[in-house]
């Protein structure tokens, strides 16, 4: 299908469910995105615009979202990957669409200390945008789904990294939003790359037994339909084999093979009303023998994401167990499409309604306040995973908690004051310990006392929910600050000593502000308090400071050497006027501007020695491109709409220690090629951030190497070294 045919297919899909959409605006969004991404290619070699079109198709075909969502899906990468900015989108389309695009974009303009920090801030930003407008996450999940569908073009390392992130974050979010179809596909595609052998084994065994399984499902379906027809209950019955990841998870968690999986088959019975759901349940239990302990009523007790259904597992007439899910049509819509099923169109299919505000998202963000990157990512996984336990208060109110939750989690889920005053707990009328594991259906009563001393530090290890741990941290933060400072300082100084550092290395007036900025605390006492109450660790504090201390020490040594050199030639230069100092940022001097924020464009990754040109980006300073970059071509610089934003820049004398850049190596594919490339980089003492390799069908290998270099001279040395490797045809620096 050509690009134009794909766009026409998108329009046809949209006309099918939203004929009143503004198709001229959608056409404008497509053309603008096509223009912005012009010249960019995907890893598959296709024009980049194919990806936004595919994401928009998912948003339309699988979620039936409004035309603003389609426009935002088409534009979702322009802020991140092209010179276009939020203000441009707001002016050309609307502020709402600009906010949607900004919400979906990664935080690419900021440098982070660790990959976890970058992932945390991107997720936090996305969740904040999602709490204001749920369409942000619907577009993002559609974006991730298309990326996973085309993951075969990425390097094995990237495949595993993205698949793990999808499995741990995006699939749980899809589950939390009730989007089961997308969740299942995301899980299956992730498993395909995380454990290709296990995935292929399950798929091949399912294929081998397809005929046998089909016959069983047809027979069972006919039995159920015949009985329901006799009773005059309107219905729709269909069966399916569980999806590969669901089977995989059961096989490994229960240490079983495929033939031992209890509920390999699942049947759905869709009826008209809730009364019929319970009638059908009686019919199923009459035809087949129910398996004890395998019945769940999610109609009476819906899941937090709105899911409702009756689940029962029964033994079939052939001795094969299977699960039956019984629900109404509206419940089925919510089960398949989740929050997207609730989407209500305003006039002309526009606008986000009150359904965009989700209390659990806001609670999630509040619970992460003060958490560092590792804790944030870890707790996000716990808070959004599918495994949950439902327990009751003595009054019959339902509380849902993470699987493995304890009375401490229950107490803090009721209220922080209940948790802080807790002195004991009863489960089903019996006194239990604080670390007792709660089970579905337990009735939990919390015993409190006004004279309670408050939570113990051990509770942090016992609590399973991030909400409970966050509230315990807040109590210690507020009530025990002096004690926290003493404990935190002791832990910090012990870690410093362990790393061969001392407090005097930190306390210089020129050092301390920089070091505190690295750990993002306003003062040492604040940092000590955070370590004391468990919001931060001494190991992380010292780790982040150590790199900065090493850099300061190196700078001081260079400064002393420079002063010695200047003193020796002072007599010669005493009569000559001192040259005017020009301040540079990251080694870049911007003509006519001082203290200007500078960022290096990822499209061409310039390094000292390259001819460069600057582009003024609204709100983000000056973006520096190589002069030969297609995004800074003479035609673009001559464009009347952009000409006043190009500015002259040059390299200063105080450049950074290193700059990130990328090399692309094309070679004849052979054994040990990557080993030889690694050896060449090692001999030139090059810092390598990452290597991605792929083989082509015609016997060639293409390696994309991300490195850090001092300047163009080191770059030329590396290129010469790589060109000497047997079979290497060319080494280039990608741009555009």
PDB file of C-alpha atoms in Angstrom, residues 410-614:
ATOM      1  CA  UNK A 410      -5.145  -2.405  54.360  1.00  0.00           C
ATOM      2  CA  UNK A 411      -4.867   0.114  57.242  1.00  0.00           C
ATOM      3  CA  UNK A 412      -3.177   2.772  55.092  1.00  0.00           C
ATOM      4  CA  UNK A 413      -5.647   2.138  52.233  1.00  0.00           C
ATOM      5  CA  UNK A 414      -8.441   3.121  54.675  1.00  0.00           C
ATOM      6  CA  UNK A 415      -6.674   6.309  55.869  1.00  0.00           C
ATOM      7  CA  UNK A 416      -3.164   7.400  56.856  1.00  0.00           C
ATOM      8  CA  UNK A 417      -4.428   8.170  60.413  1.00  0.00           C
ATOM      9  CA  UNK A 418      -5.678   4.557  60.749  1.00  0.00           C
ATOM     10  CA  UNK A 419      -2.284   3.221  59.686  1.00  0.00           C
ATOM     11  CA  UNK A 420      -0.332   5.569  61.978  1.00  0.00           C
ATOM     12  CA  UNK A 421      -2.460   4.551  65.029  1.00  0.00           C
ATOM     13  CA  UNK A 422      -2.543   0.836  64.211  1.00  0.00           C
ATOM     14  CA  UNK A 423      -1.634  -1.521  67.089  1.00  0.00           C
ATOM     15  CA  UNK A 424      -3.041  -4.817  65.759  1.00  0.00           C
ATOM     16  CA  UNK A 425      -5.386  -6.492  63.275  1.00  0.00           C
ATOM     17  CA  UNK A 426      -8.105  -9.147  63.111  1.00  0.00           C
ATOM     18  CA  UNK A 427      -8.722 -11.217  59.966  1.00  0.00           C
ATOM     19  CA  UNK A 428     -11.994 -13.168  59.907  1.00  0.00           C
ATOM     20  CA  UNK A 429     -12.320 -12.549  63.675  1.00  0.00           C
ATOM     21  CA  UNK A 430      -8.842 -13.834  64.601  1.00  0.00           C
ATOM     22  CA  UNK A 431      -5.858 -11.737  65.751  1.00  0.00           C
ATOM     23  CA  UNK A 432      -3.042 -11.915  63.163  1.00  0.00           C
ATOM     24  CA  UNK A 433       0.521 -10.623  62.879  1.00  0.00           C
ATOM     25  CA  UNK A 434       1.334  -7.469  60.914  1.00  0.00           C
ATOM     26  CA  UNK A 435       2.993  -9.523  58.146  1.00  0.00           C
ATOM     27  CA  UNK A 436      -0.040 -11.830  57.654  1.00  0.00           C
ATOM     28  CA  UNK A 437      -0.811 -12.260  53.916  1.00  0.00           C
ATOM     29  CA  UNK A 438      -4.390 -11.295  53.049  1.00  0.00           C
ATOM     30  CA  UNK A 439      -6.506 -13.478  50.759  1.00  0.00           C
ATOM     31  CA  UNK A 440      -9.548 -12.808  48.571  1.00  0.00           C
ATOM     32  CA  UNK A 441     -12.717 -12.446  50.662  1.00  0.00           C
ATOM     33  CA  UNK A 442     -10.970 -11.853  54.019  1.00  0.00           C
ATOM     34  CA  UNK A 443     -12.802  -9.550  56.449  1.00  0.00           C
ATOM     35  CA  UNK A 444     -10.165  -7.277  58.005  1.00  0.00           C
ATOM     36  CA  UNK A 445     -10.535  -5.164  61.151  1.00  0.00           C
ATOM     37  CA  UNK A 446      -7.769  -2.750  62.189  1.00  0.00           C
ATOM     38  CA  UNK A 447      -7.213  -2.182  65.939  1.00  0.00           C
ATOM     39  CA  UNK A 448      -6.078   1.378  66.733  1.00  0.00           C
ATOM     40  CA  UNK A 449      -5.039   3.358  69.818  1.00  0.00           C
ATOM     41  CA  UNK A 450      -4.631   7.097  70.400  1.00  0.00           C
ATOM     42  CA  UNK A 451      -1.529   6.280  72.403  1.00  0.00           C
ATOM     43  CA  UNK A 452       0.129   4.403  69.517  1.00  0.00           C
ATOM     44  CA  UNK A 453       3.765   5.400  68.934  1.00  0.00           C
ATOM     45  CA  UNK A 454       3.314   5.424  65.163  1.00  0.00           C
ATOM     46  CA  UNK A 455       4.715   3.134  62.458  1.00  0.00           C
ATOM     47  CA  UNK A 456       7.921   1.158  62.846  1.00  0.00           C
ATOM     48  CA  UNK A 457      10.704   1.346  60.275  1.00  0.00           C
ATOM     49  CA  UNK A 458      10.246  -2.420  59.761  1.00  0.00           C
ATOM     50  CA  UNK A 459       6.787  -1.704  58.316  1.00  0.00           C
ATOM     51  CA  UNK A 460       8.488  -0.358  55.178  1.00  0.00           C
ATOM     52  CA  UNK A 461       9.776  -3.890  54.475  1.00  0.00           C
ATOM     53  CA  UNK A 462       6.436  -5.566  55.305  1.00  0.00           C
ATOM     54  CA  UNK A 463       4.137  -3.262  53.289  1.00  0.00           C
ATOM     55  CA  UNK A 464       3.523  -4.378  49.686  1.00  0.00           C
ATOM     56  CA  UNK A 465       1.620  -1.330  48.342  1.00  0.00           C
ATOM     57  CA  UNK A 466       3.481   1.831  47.419  1.00  0.00           C
ATOM     58  CA  UNK A 467       0.632   3.849  48.979  1.00  0.00           C
ATOM     59  CA  UNK A 468       1.378   2.378  52.420  1.00  0.00           C
ATOM     60  CA  UNK A 469       5.166   2.837  52.085  1.00  0.00           C
ATOM     61  CA  UNK A 470       4.701   6.411  50.889  1.00  0.00           C
ATOM     62  CA  UNK A 471       2.488   7.287  53.890  1.00  0.00           C
ATOM     63  CA  UNK A 472       4.934   5.647  56.317  1.00  0.00           C
ATOM     64  CA  UNK A 473       7.780   7.666  54.744  1.00  0.00           C
ATOM     65  CA  UNK A 474       5.713  10.857  55.091  1.00  0.00           C
ATOM     66  CA  UNK A 475       5.154  10.134  58.800  1.00  0.00           C
ATOM     67  CA  UNK A 476       8.873   9.677  59.460  1.00  0.00           C
ATOM     68  CA  UNK A 477       9.656  12.719  57.321  1.00  0.00           C
ATOM     69  CA  UNK A 478       7.303  14.897  59.376  1.00  0.00           C
ATOM     70  CA  UNK A 479       7.602  13.462  62.897  1.00  0.00           C
ATOM     71  CA  UNK A 480      11.250  12.383  63.176  1.00  0.00           C
ATOM     72  CA  UNK A 481      13.271  14.924  61.163  1.00  0.00           C
ATOM     73  CA  UNK A 482      16.053  15.390  63.767  1.00  0.00           C
ATOM     74  CA  UNK A 483      16.439  11.632  64.196  1.00  0.00           C
ATOM     75  CA  UNK A 484      16.418  11.173  60.395  1.00  0.00           C
ATOM     76  CA  UNK A 485      19.186  13.762  59.943  1.00  0.00           C
ATOM     77  CA  UNK A 486      21.428  11.993  62.508  1.00  0.00           C
ATOM     78  CA  UNK A 487      20.837   8.532  60.977  1.00  0.00           C
ATOM     79  CA  UNK A 488      21.155   9.844  57.420  1.00  0.00           C
ATOM     80  CA  UNK A 489      24.423  11.669  58.101  1.00  0.00           C
ATOM     81  CA  UNK A 490      25.944   8.572  59.731  1.00  0.00           C
ATOM     82  CA  UNK A 491      24.972   6.405  56.738  1.00  0.00           C
ATOM     83  CA  UNK A 492      26.251   9.010  54.246  1.00  0.00           C
ATOM     84  CA  UNK A 493      29.636   9.485  55.969  1.00  0.00           C
ATOM     85  CA  UNK A 494      30.098   5.710  56.237  1.00  0.00           C
ATOM     86  CA  UNK A 495      29.477   5.379  52.492  1.00  0.00           C
ATOM     87  CA  UNK A 496      31.904   8.260  51.753  1.00  0.00           C
ATOM     88  CA  UNK A 497      34.589   6.509  53.793  1.00  0.00           C
ATOM     89  CA  UNK A 498      33.879   3.240  51.979  1.00  0.00           C
ATOM     90  CA  UNK A 499      34.516   5.041  48.662  1.00  0.00           C
ATOM     91  CA  UNK A 500      37.737   6.703  49.874  1.00  0.00           C
ATOM     92  CA  UNK A 501      36.243  10.194  50.211  1.00  0.00           C
ATOM     93  CA  UNK A 502      35.806  12.554  53.173  1.00  0.00           C
ATOM     94  CA  UNK A 503      33.432  15.378  54.108  1.00  0.00           C
ATOM     95  CA  UNK A 504      36.113  18.029  53.439  1.00  0.00           C
ATOM     96  CA  UNK A 505      36.023  16.972  49.758  1.00  0.00           C
ATOM     97  CA  UNK A 506      32.418  18.186  49.621  1.00  0.00           C
ATOM     98  CA  UNK A 507      32.275  21.302  51.764  1.00  0.00           C
ATOM     99  CA  UNK A 508      34.059  23.900  49.605  1.00  0.00           C
ATOM    100  CA  UNK A 509      31.776  26.856  48.713  1.00  0.00           C
ATOM    101  CA  UNK A 510      32.404  26.243  45.001  1.00  0.00           C
ATOM    102  CA  UNK A 511      31.633  22.518  45.304  1.00  0.00           C
ATOM    103  CA  UNK A 512      28.681  22.039  47.635  1.00  0.00           C
ATOM    104  CA  UNK A 513      25.996  23.835  45.512  1.00  0.00           C
ATOM    105  CA  UNK A 514      27.014  21.802  42.435  1.00  0.00           C
ATOM    106  CA  UNK A 515      26.988  18.524  44.372  1.00  0.00           C
ATOM    107  CA  UNK A 516      23.603  19.259  45.972  1.00  0.00           C
ATOM    108  CA  UNK A 517      22.221  19.948  42.499  1.00  0.00           C
ATOM    109  CA  UNK A 518      23.361  16.452  41.481  1.00  0.00           C
ATOM    110  CA  UNK A 519      21.231  14.875  44.229  1.00  0.00           C
ATOM    111  CA  UNK A 520      18.398  17.453  43.835  1.00  0.00           C
ATOM    112  CA  UNK A 521      18.246  18.522  47.500  1.00  0.00           C
ATOM    113  CA  UNK A 522      18.477  22.174  48.656  1.00  0.00           C
ATOM    114  CA  UNK A 523      20.766  21.424  51.643  1.00  0.00           C
ATOM    115  CA  UNK A 524      22.816  18.626  53.209  1.00  0.00           C
ATOM    116  CA  UNK A 525      20.315  18.362  56.096  1.00  0.00           C
ATOM    117  CA  UNK A 526      17.478  17.786  53.617  1.00  0.00           C
ATOM    118  CA  UNK A 527      19.511  15.046  51.965  1.00  0.00           C
ATOM    119  CA  UNK A 528      20.391  13.479  55.339  1.00  0.00           C
ATOM    120  CA  UNK A 529      16.704  13.567  56.353  1.00  0.00           C
ATOM    121  CA  UNK A 530      15.705  11.844  53.088  1.00  0.00           C
ATOM    122  CA  UNK A 531      18.314   9.108  53.663  1.00  0.00           C
ATOM    123  CA  UNK A 532      17.098   8.781  57.277  1.00  0.00           C
ATOM    124  CA  UNK A 533      13.426   8.273  56.424  1.00  0.00           C
ATOM    125  CA  UNK A 534      14.090   5.986  53.448  1.00  0.00           C
ATOM    126  CA  UNK A 535      13.309   8.341  50.559  1.00  0.00           C
ATOM    127  CA  UNK A 536      16.899   8.180  49.247  1.00  0.00           C
ATOM    128  CA  UNK A 537      19.964   5.980  49.830  1.00  0.00           C
ATOM    129  CA  UNK A 538      23.498   6.906  50.885  1.00  0.00           C
ATOM    130  CA  UNK A 539      24.889   4.724  48.068  1.00  0.00           C
ATOM    131  CA  UNK A 540      23.004   6.700  45.405  1.00  0.00           C
ATOM    132  CA  UNK A 541      23.985  10.043  46.950  1.00  0.00           C
ATOM    133  CA  UNK A 542      27.707   9.212  46.950  1.00  0.00           C
ATOM    134  CA  UNK A 543      27.515   7.603  43.495  1.00  0.00           C
ATOM    135  CA  UNK A 544      26.019  10.760  41.967  1.00  0.00           C
ATOM    136  CA  UNK A 545      28.494  13.047  43.750  1.00  0.00           C
ATOM    137  CA  UNK A 546      31.605  10.997  43.006  1.00  0.00           C
ATOM    138  CA  UNK A 547      31.573  11.701  39.258  1.00  0.00           C
ATOM    139  CA  UNK A 548      31.215  15.445  39.909  1.00  0.00           C
ATOM    140  CA  UNK A 549      34.052  15.396  42.476  1.00  0.00           C
ATOM    141  CA  UNK A 550      36.346  13.672  39.980  1.00  0.00           C
ATOM    142  CA  UNK A 551      35.471  16.296  37.363  1.00  0.00           C
ATOM    143  CA  UNK A 552      36.145  19.171  39.809  1.00  0.00           C
ATOM    144  CA  UNK A 553      39.494  17.652  40.818  1.00  0.00           C
ATOM    145  CA  UNK A 554      40.536  17.387  37.167  1.00  0.00           C
ATOM    146  CA  UNK A 555      39.462  20.997  36.495  1.00  0.00           C
ATOM    147  CA  UNK A 556      41.489  22.242  39.484  1.00  0.00           C
ATOM    148  CA  UNK A 557      44.587  20.383  38.296  1.00  0.00           C
ATOM    149  CA  UNK A 558      44.230  21.924  34.821  1.00  0.00           C
ATOM    150  CA  UNK A 559      43.665  25.375  36.351  1.00  0.00           C
ATOM    151  CA  UNK A 560      46.825  25.081  38.476  1.00  0.00           C
ATOM    152  CA  UNK A 561      48.840  24.030  35.419  1.00  0.00           C
ATOM    153  CA  UNK A 562      47.438  26.966  33.440  1.00  0.00           C
ATOM    154  CA  UNK A 563      48.250  29.462  36.229  1.00  0.00           C
ATOM    155  CA  UNK A 564      51.820  28.157  36.409  1.00  0.00           C
ATOM    156  CA  UNK A 565      52.150  28.599  32.649  1.00  0.00           C
ATOM    157  CA  UNK A 566      50.711  32.129  32.783  1.00  0.00           C
ATOM    158  CA  UNK A 567      53.044  33.158  35.629  1.00  0.00           C
ATOM    159  CA  UNK A 568      56.075  32.023  33.661  1.00  0.00           C
ATOM    160  CA  UNK A 569      55.148  34.238  30.703  1.00  0.00           C
ATOM    161  CA  UNK A 570      53.763  37.155  32.754  1.00  0.00           C
ATOM    162  CA  UNK A 571      56.738  39.419  32.034  1.00  0.00           C
ATOM    163  CA  UNK A 572      56.311  39.026  28.290  1.00  0.00           C
ATOM    164  CA  UNK A 573      52.582  39.754  28.317  1.00  0.00           C
ATOM    165  CA  UNK A 574      52.517  42.523  30.957  1.00  0.00           C
ATOM    166  CA  UNK A 575      52.160  45.337  28.359  1.00  0.00           C
ATOM    167  CA  UNK A 576      49.721  43.603  25.998  1.00  0.00           C
ATOM    168  CA  UNK A 577      45.989  44.211  26.579  1.00  0.00           C
ATOM    169  CA  UNK A 578      44.007  41.216  27.890  1.00  0.00           C
ATOM    170  CA  UNK A 579      41.701  39.756  25.246  1.00  0.00           C
ATOM    171  CA  UNK A 580      37.997  40.088  25.930  1.00  0.00           C
ATOM    172  CA  UNK A 581      36.619  36.807  27.300  1.00  0.00           C
ATOM    173  CA  UNK A 582      33.704  35.344  25.386  1.00  0.00           C
ATOM    174  CA  UNK A 583      31.597  33.019  27.526  1.00  0.00           C
ATOM    175  CA  UNK A 584      30.601  29.756  25.897  1.00  0.00           C
ATOM    176  CA  UNK A 585      28.006  27.143  26.819  1.00  0.00           C
ATOM    177  CA  UNK A 586      29.079  23.498  26.386  1.00  0.00           C
ATOM    178  CA  UNK A 587      31.947  24.783  24.230  1.00  0.00           C
ATOM    179  CA  UNK A 588      29.646  26.725  21.866  1.00  0.00           C
ATOM    180  CA  UNK A 589      29.843  30.497  21.330  1.00  0.00           C
ATOM    181  CA  UNK A 590      26.562  31.956  20.072  1.00  0.00           C
ATOM    182  CA  UNK A 591      27.030  35.195  18.138  1.00  0.00           C
ATOM    183  CA  UNK A 592      25.507  38.127  20.016  1.00  0.00           C
ATOM    184  CA  UNK A 593      24.233  36.036  22.949  1.00  0.00           C
ATOM    185  CA  UNK A 594      25.668  35.131  26.362  1.00  0.00           C
ATOM    186  CA  UNK A 595      24.453  32.451  28.807  1.00  0.00           C
ATOM    187  CA  UNK A 596      22.258  30.969  26.087  1.00  0.00           C
ATOM    188  CA  UNK A 597      20.905  27.440  26.522  1.00  0.00           C
ATOM    189  CA  UNK A 598      22.540  25.162  23.918  1.00  0.00           C
ATOM    190  CA  UNK A 599      21.548  21.665  22.795  1.00  0.00           C
ATOM    191  CA  UNK A 600      23.233  19.439  20.205  1.00  0.00           C
ATOM    192  CA  UNK A 601      20.895  18.084  17.522  1.00  0.00           C
ATOM    193  CA  UNK A 602      20.515  14.307  17.607  1.00  0.00           C
ATOM    194  CA  UNK A 603      20.003  14.194  13.847  1.00  0.00           C
ATOM    195  CA  UNK A 604      23.676  14.990  13.097  1.00  0.00           C
ATOM    196  CA  UNK A 605      25.549  14.983  16.494  1.00  0.00           C
ATOM    197  CA  UNK A 606      28.214  17.662  15.880  1.00  0.00           C
ATOM    198  CA  UNK A 607      31.636  17.494  17.604  1.00  0.00           C
ATOM    199  CA  UNK A 608      34.439  20.102  17.915  1.00  0.00           C
ATOM    200  CA  UNK A 609      36.034  20.649  14.516  1.00  0.00           C
ATOM    201  CA  UNK A 610      32.788  20.277  12.545  1.00  0.00           C
ATOM    202  CA  UNK A 611      31.402  23.275  10.680  1.00  0.00           C
ATOM    203  CA  UNK A 612      28.237  24.181  12.576  1.00  0.00           C
ATOM    204  CA  UNK A 613      25.168  26.401  12.420  1.00  0.00           C
ATOM    205  CA  UNK A 614      22.571  27.266  15.095  1.00  0.00           C
TER     206      UNK A 614
END
